[in-house]
mmCIF file of C-alpha atoms in Angstrom:
data_model
loop_
_atom_site.group_PDB
_atom_site.id
_atom_site.type_symbol
_atom_site.label_atom_id
_atom_site.label_comp_id
_atom_site.label_asym_id
_atom_site.label_seq_id
_atom_site.Cartn_x
_atom_site.Cartn_y
_atom_site.Cartn_z
ATOM 1 C CA LYS X 1 22.949 14.979 11.458
ATOM 2 C CA LEU X 2 24.268 17.220 9.168
ATOM 3 C CA ILE X 3 27.746 18.364 8.628
ATOM 4 C CA LEU X 4 29.159 21.272 6.332
ATOM 5 C CA ASN X 5 32.604 21.152 5.491
ATOM 6 C CA ALA X 6 34.691 23.795 3.862
ATOM 7 C CA ALA X 7 38.717 24.096 3.131
ATOM 8 C CA THR X 8 41.175 26.063 1.443
ATOM 9 C CA GLY X 9 44.840 26.754 1.972
ATOM 10 C CA VAL X 10 47.933 27.310 0.111
ATOM 11 C CA GLY X 11 48.687 24.538 -2.311
ATOM 12 C CA LEU X 12 45.645 22.747 -1.306
ATOM 13 C CA PRO X 13 42.439 22.216 -3.415
ATOM 14 C CA ASN X 14 39.430 24.151 -2.327
ATOM 15 C CA ALA X 15 36.892 21.630 -0.666
ATOM 16 C CA ALA X 16 33.212 22.245 -0.012
ATOM 17 C CA SER X 17 30.613 19.605 1.184
ATOM 18 C CA THR X 18 27.693 18.667 2.649
ATOM 19 C CA LYS X 19 26.814 15.488 4.602
ATOM 20 C CA VAL X 20 23.547 13.983 5.802
ATOM 21 C CA GLU X 21 23.634 11.206 8.125
ATOM 22 C CA TYR X 22 20.631 9.209 9.495
ATOM 23 C CA VAL X 23 20.860 6.138 12.064
ATOM 24 C CA HIS X 24 18.342 4.276 13.310
ATOM 25 C CA LYS X 25 18.203 0.854 15.324
ATOM 26 C CA HIS X 26 18.043 -1.163 12.044
ATOM 27 C CA VAL X 27 19.316 1.361 9.329
ATOM 28 C CA ALA X 28 22.019 3.761 8.559
ATOM 29 C CA VAL X 29 22.066 6.265 5.499
ATOM 30 C CA THR X 30 24.605 8.847 4.607
ATOM 31 C CA GLY X 31 24.375 11.365 1.586
ATOM 32 C CA LEU X 32 27.479 13.242 0.722
ATOM 33 C CA LEU X 33 27.410 16.186 -1.698
ATOM 34 C CA ASP X 34 30.893 17.386 -2.857
ATOM 35 C CA ILE X 35 30.052 20.891 -4.366
ATOM 36 C CA LEU X 36 33.851 21.743 -5.798
ATOM 37 C CA ALA X 37 34.272 17.966 -6.760
ATOM 38 C CA GLY X 38 32.234 17.741 -10.034
ATOM 39 C CA PRO X 39 29.688 18.091 -7.955
ATOM 40 C CA VAL X 40 29.781 14.382 -6.829
ATOM 41 C CA ALA X 41 26.929 12.910 -4.729
ATOM 42 C CA THR X 42 27.374 10.031 -2.751
ATOM 43 C CA LEU X 43 25.019 7.773 -1.404
ATOM 44 C CA ALA X 44 25.577 4.808 1.312
ATOM 45 C CA ILE X 45 22.925 2.691 2.976
ATOM 46 C CA ALA X 46 23.117 -0.106 5.451
ATOM 47 C CA THR X 47 20.711 -2.317 7.291
ATOM 48 C CA GLY X 48 20.828 -5.137 9.425
ATOM 49 C CA HIS X 49 19.421 -7.475 11.970
ATOM 50 C CA ALA X 50 20.312 -10.290 14.211
ATOM 51 C CA GLY X 51 23.964 -10.378 12.974
ATOM 52 C CA LEU X 52 23.329 -9.834 9.458
ATOM 53 C CA THR X 53 24.483 -6.799 7.676
ATOM 54 C CA ILE X 54 23.795 -5.660 3.931
ATOM 55 C CA GLY X 55 24.896 -2.536 2.520
ATOM 56 C CA ALA X 56 25.510 -0.547 -0.457
ATOM 57 C CA GLU X 57 27.153 2.742 -1.634
ATOM 58 C CA THR X 58 26.977 4.302 -5.059
ATOM 59 C CA GLN X 59 28.509 7.703 -6.367
ATOM 60 C CA VAL X 60 27.328 9.778 -9.198
ATOM 61 C CA ASN X 61 29.077 12.731 -11.228
ATOM 62 C CA LEU X 62 26.020 15.222 -11.087
ATOM 63 C CA GLN X 63 27.284 17.198 -13.873
ATOM 64 C CA SER X 64 28.109 14.416 -16.565
ATOM 65 C CA SER X 65 25.778 11.771 -15.127
ATOM 66 C CA VAL X 66 28.418 9.306 -14.910
ATOM 67 C CA LEU X 67 28.146 6.613 -12.225
ATOM 68 C CA ASN X 68 31.905 6.638 -10.634
ATOM 69 C CA LYS X 69 31.435 3.511 -8.171
ATOM 70 C CA TYR X 70 28.813 1.271 -7.067
ATOM 71 C CA ASP X 71 29.737 -1.377 -4.219
ATOM 72 C CA VAL X 72 27.617 -3.821 -2.018
ATOM 73 C CA ALA X 73 28.608 -6.171 0.801
ATOM 74 C CA LEU X 74 27.217 -8.693 3.211
ATOM 75 C CA SER X 75 28.207 -9.252 6.483
ATOM 76 C CA TYR X 76 27.312 -11.723 9.304
ATOM 77 C CA ALA X 77 28.594 -11.411 12.816
ATOM 78 C CA ASP X 78 27.873 -13.893 15.658
ATOM 79 C CA SER X 79 27.481 -12.714 19.159
ATOM 80 C CA LYS X 80 30.285 -13.844 20.608
ATOM 81 C CA SER X 81 33.635 -13.597 18.479
ATOM 82 C CA SER X 82 33.708 -13.779 14.523
ATOM 83 C CA GLU X 83 32.917 -11.663 11.587
ATOM 84 C CA ILE X 84 32.701 -12.843 7.980
ATOM 85 C CA THR X 85 32.305 -10.139 5.155
ATOM 86 C CA LEU X 86 31.557 -10.443 1.333
ATOM 87 C CA SER X 87 32.021 -7.578 -0.767
ATOM 88 C CA LEU X 88 31.491 -6.828 -4.529
ATOM 89 C CA LEU X 89 33.460 -3.417 -5.285
ATOM 90 C CA ASN X 90 34.543 -1.253 -8.197
ATOM 91 C CA LYS X 91 31.513 -1.638 -10.220
ATOM 92 C CA ALA X 92 31.751 -5.174 -10.024
ATOM 93 C CA GLY X 93 35.159 -5.649 -10.868
ATOM 94 C CA MET X 94 36.731 -6.790 -7.685
ATOM 95 C CA VAL X 95 35.329 -9.411 -4.817
ATOM 96 C CA LYS X 96 36.816 -9.245 -1.499
ATOM 97 C CA THR X 97 36.210 -11.746 1.683
ATOM 98 C CA ALA X 98 37.087 -11.184 5.011
ATOM 99 C CA TYR X 99 36.859 -12.670 8.374
ATOM 100 C CA SER X 100 37.900 -11.524 11.802
ATOM 101 C CA HIS X 101 38.122 -13.723 15.125
ATOM 102 C CA ALA X 102 38.645 -12.641 18.670
ATOM 103 C CA VAL X 103 40.626 -15.412 20.019
ATOM 104 C CA ASN X 104 40.391 -13.755 23.743
ATOM 105 C CA LYS X 105 39.842 -10.440 25.350
ATOM 106 C CA ASN X 106 43.189 -9.402 24.421
ATOM 107 C CA VAL X 107 44.013 -10.907 21.096
ATOM 108 C CA SER X 108 42.225 -10.872 17.800
ATOM 109 C CA VAL X 109 43.206 -12.329 14.211
ATOM 110 C CA ALA X 110 41.723 -11.328 10.809
ATOM 111 C CA GLY X 111 42.432 -12.385 6.951
ATOM 112 C CA GLU X 112 41.376 -10.988 3.757
ATOM 113 C CA VAL X 113 41.535 -12.141 0.084
ATOM 114 C CA VAL X 114 40.790 -9.782 -2.495
ATOM 115 C CA TYR X 115 40.203 -10.994 -6.356
ATOM 116 C CA ASN X 116 40.502 -8.486 -8.941
ATOM 117 C CA LEU X 117 37.969 -9.873 -11.803
ATOM 118 C CA LYS X 118 39.567 -7.521 -14.541
ATOM 119 C CA ASP X 119 43.184 -8.552 -14.317
ATOM 120 C CA GLN X 120 42.497 -11.559 -12.372
ATOM 121 C CA SER X 121 45.358 -10.589 -9.526
ATOM 122 C CA LYS X 122 44.907 -11.643 -6.075
ATOM 123 C CA LEU X 123 45.792 -10.370 -2.930
ATOM 124 C CA LEU X 124 46.002 -11.885 0.628
ATOM 125 C CA THR X 125 46.231 -10.134 3.967
ATOM 126 C CA MET X 126 46.823 -11.661 7.529
ATOM 127 C CA GLY X 127 46.817 -9.251 10.582
ATOM 128 C CA ALA X 128 46.643 -9.518 14.465
ATOM 129 C CA SER X 129 45.968 -7.303 17.228
ATOM 130 C CA MET X 130 47.117 -7.838 20.842
ATOM 131 C CA ALA X 131 46.149 -5.704 23.824
ATOM 132 C CA LEU X 132 49.344 -5.372 26.224
ATOM 133 C CA ASP X 133 47.418 -3.645 28.999
ATOM 134 C CA GLU X 134 44.118 -1.661 29.373
ATOM 135 C CA VAL X 135 45.380 1.267 27.485
ATOM 136 C CA THR X 136 47.934 0.038 25.098
ATOM 137 C CA THR X 137 47.440 -2.275 21.813
ATOM 138 C CA VAL X 138 49.703 -3.482 19.201
ATOM 139 C CA LYS X 139 48.854 -4.178 15.585
ATOM 140 C CA ALA X 140 50.512 -6.192 12.672
ATOM 141 C CA LYS X 141 49.689 -7.038 9.421
ATOM 142 C CA ILE X 142 51.339 -8.474 6.118
ATOM 143 C CA ASN X 143 50.196 -9.124 2.498
ATOM 144 C CA THR X 144 51.363 -11.328 -0.393
ATOM 145 C CA ASP X 145 52.585 -7.894 -2.109
ATOM 146 C CA GLY X 146 55.238 -7.716 0.700
ATOM 147 C CA LEU X 147 53.730 -4.957 2.569
ATOM 148 C CA VAL X 148 54.385 -5.400 6.544
ATOM 149 C CA GLY X 149 52.919 -2.847 8.650
ATOM 150 C CA VAL X 150 52.895 -2.651 12.526
ATOM 151 C CA ALA X 151 51.470 0.131 14.870
ATOM 152 C CA TYR X 152 51.357 1.230 18.438
ATOM 153 C CA ILE X 153 48.470 2.720 19.804
ATOM 154 C CA ALA X 154 48.205 3.998 23.500
ATOM 155 C CA LYS X 155 45.654 5.962 25.183
ATOM 156 C CA ILE X 156 47.972 8.671 27.066
ATOM 157 C CA ARG X 157 45.085 10.163 29.016
ATOM 158 C CA PRO X 158 41.151 9.972 28.645
ATOM 159 C CA GLY X 159 40.246 11.330 24.988
ATOM 160 C CA THR X 160 43.810 11.491 23.884
ATOM 161 C CA THR X 161 45.425 8.529 21.983
ATOM 162 C CA LEU X 162 49.255 8.559 20.544
ATOM 163 C CA SER X 163 49.780 5.959 17.366
ATOM 164 C CA LEU X 164 52.743 5.191 16.223
ATOM 165 C CA CYS X 165 53.033 2.980 12.992
ATOM 166 C CA SER X 166 55.318 1.912 10.275
ATOM 167 C CA ALA X 167 55.080 0.117 6.908
ATOM 168 C CA LEU X 168 57.533 -1.381 4.734
ATOM 169 C CA ASN X 169 57.735 -3.274 1.508
ATOM 170 C CA VAL X 170 59.938 -6.356 1.974
ATOM 171 C CA LYS X 171 60.423 -6.753 -1.672
ATOM 172 C CA GLU X 172 61.612 -3.190 -2.521
ATOM 173 C CA LEU X 173 63.561 -2.596 0.892
ATOM 174 C CA ASP X 174 65.910 0.146 -0.897
ATOM 175 C CA LYS X 175 62.773 2.399 -1.960
ATOM 176 C CA GLY X 176 62.309 3.967 1.538
ATOM 177 C CA GLN X 177 59.874 3.047 3.948
ATOM 178 C CA LYS X 178 56.908 5.019 5.663
ATOM 179 C CA LEU X 179 57.031 5.899 9.561
ATOM 180 C CA GLY X 180 53.832 7.592 10.904
ATOM 181 C CA MET X 181 52.645 9.464 14.113
ATOM 182 C CA GLN X 182 49.277 10.544 14.960
ATOM 183 C CA LEU X 183 47.939 12.383 18.282
ATOM 184 C CA ALA X 184 44.032 12.213 18.502
ATOM 185 C CA TYR X 185 42.047 14.218 20.888
ATOM 186 C CA GLU X 186 38.430 13.870 21.041
ATOM 187 C CA PRO X 187 36.693 15.957 24.131
#
């Protein structure tokens, strides 16, 4: 699949990119060339079999030959309800592990721990998702930095989804909070 993208607008930076995707039964490769941002080339590859998946991504500024980032991840999903992922991110400066579990057909829970090797900071995030009915889902998450997020997602008709969300920092309630709405249409 080949995707060409160009964008311009008042007050917006110009953008132009070319993206190539190849997906096969056991491998996926994506290449992106952002022409106006450097140019910058990004290459991602993932392969998997029997629930085990490994992937990597790298990004290079072609003009300066600087390696902007490289990430690797390993994931295992059982055939039932659980998945665990271990990632090495930000040029091997961060380790992330995540676990998700479908409790039943309506409820899922997840947790994530991020450890920054450079400044030794840690972040724990816990979340849950619950299907209220066949077309409506609520989600919530909280992390150790005090960020709480909630979302209400409803399929209002085939191909059309309405999402309402809110995020607030319980440690800084006086600094304003975020509210969002998205109406997505997929023909």
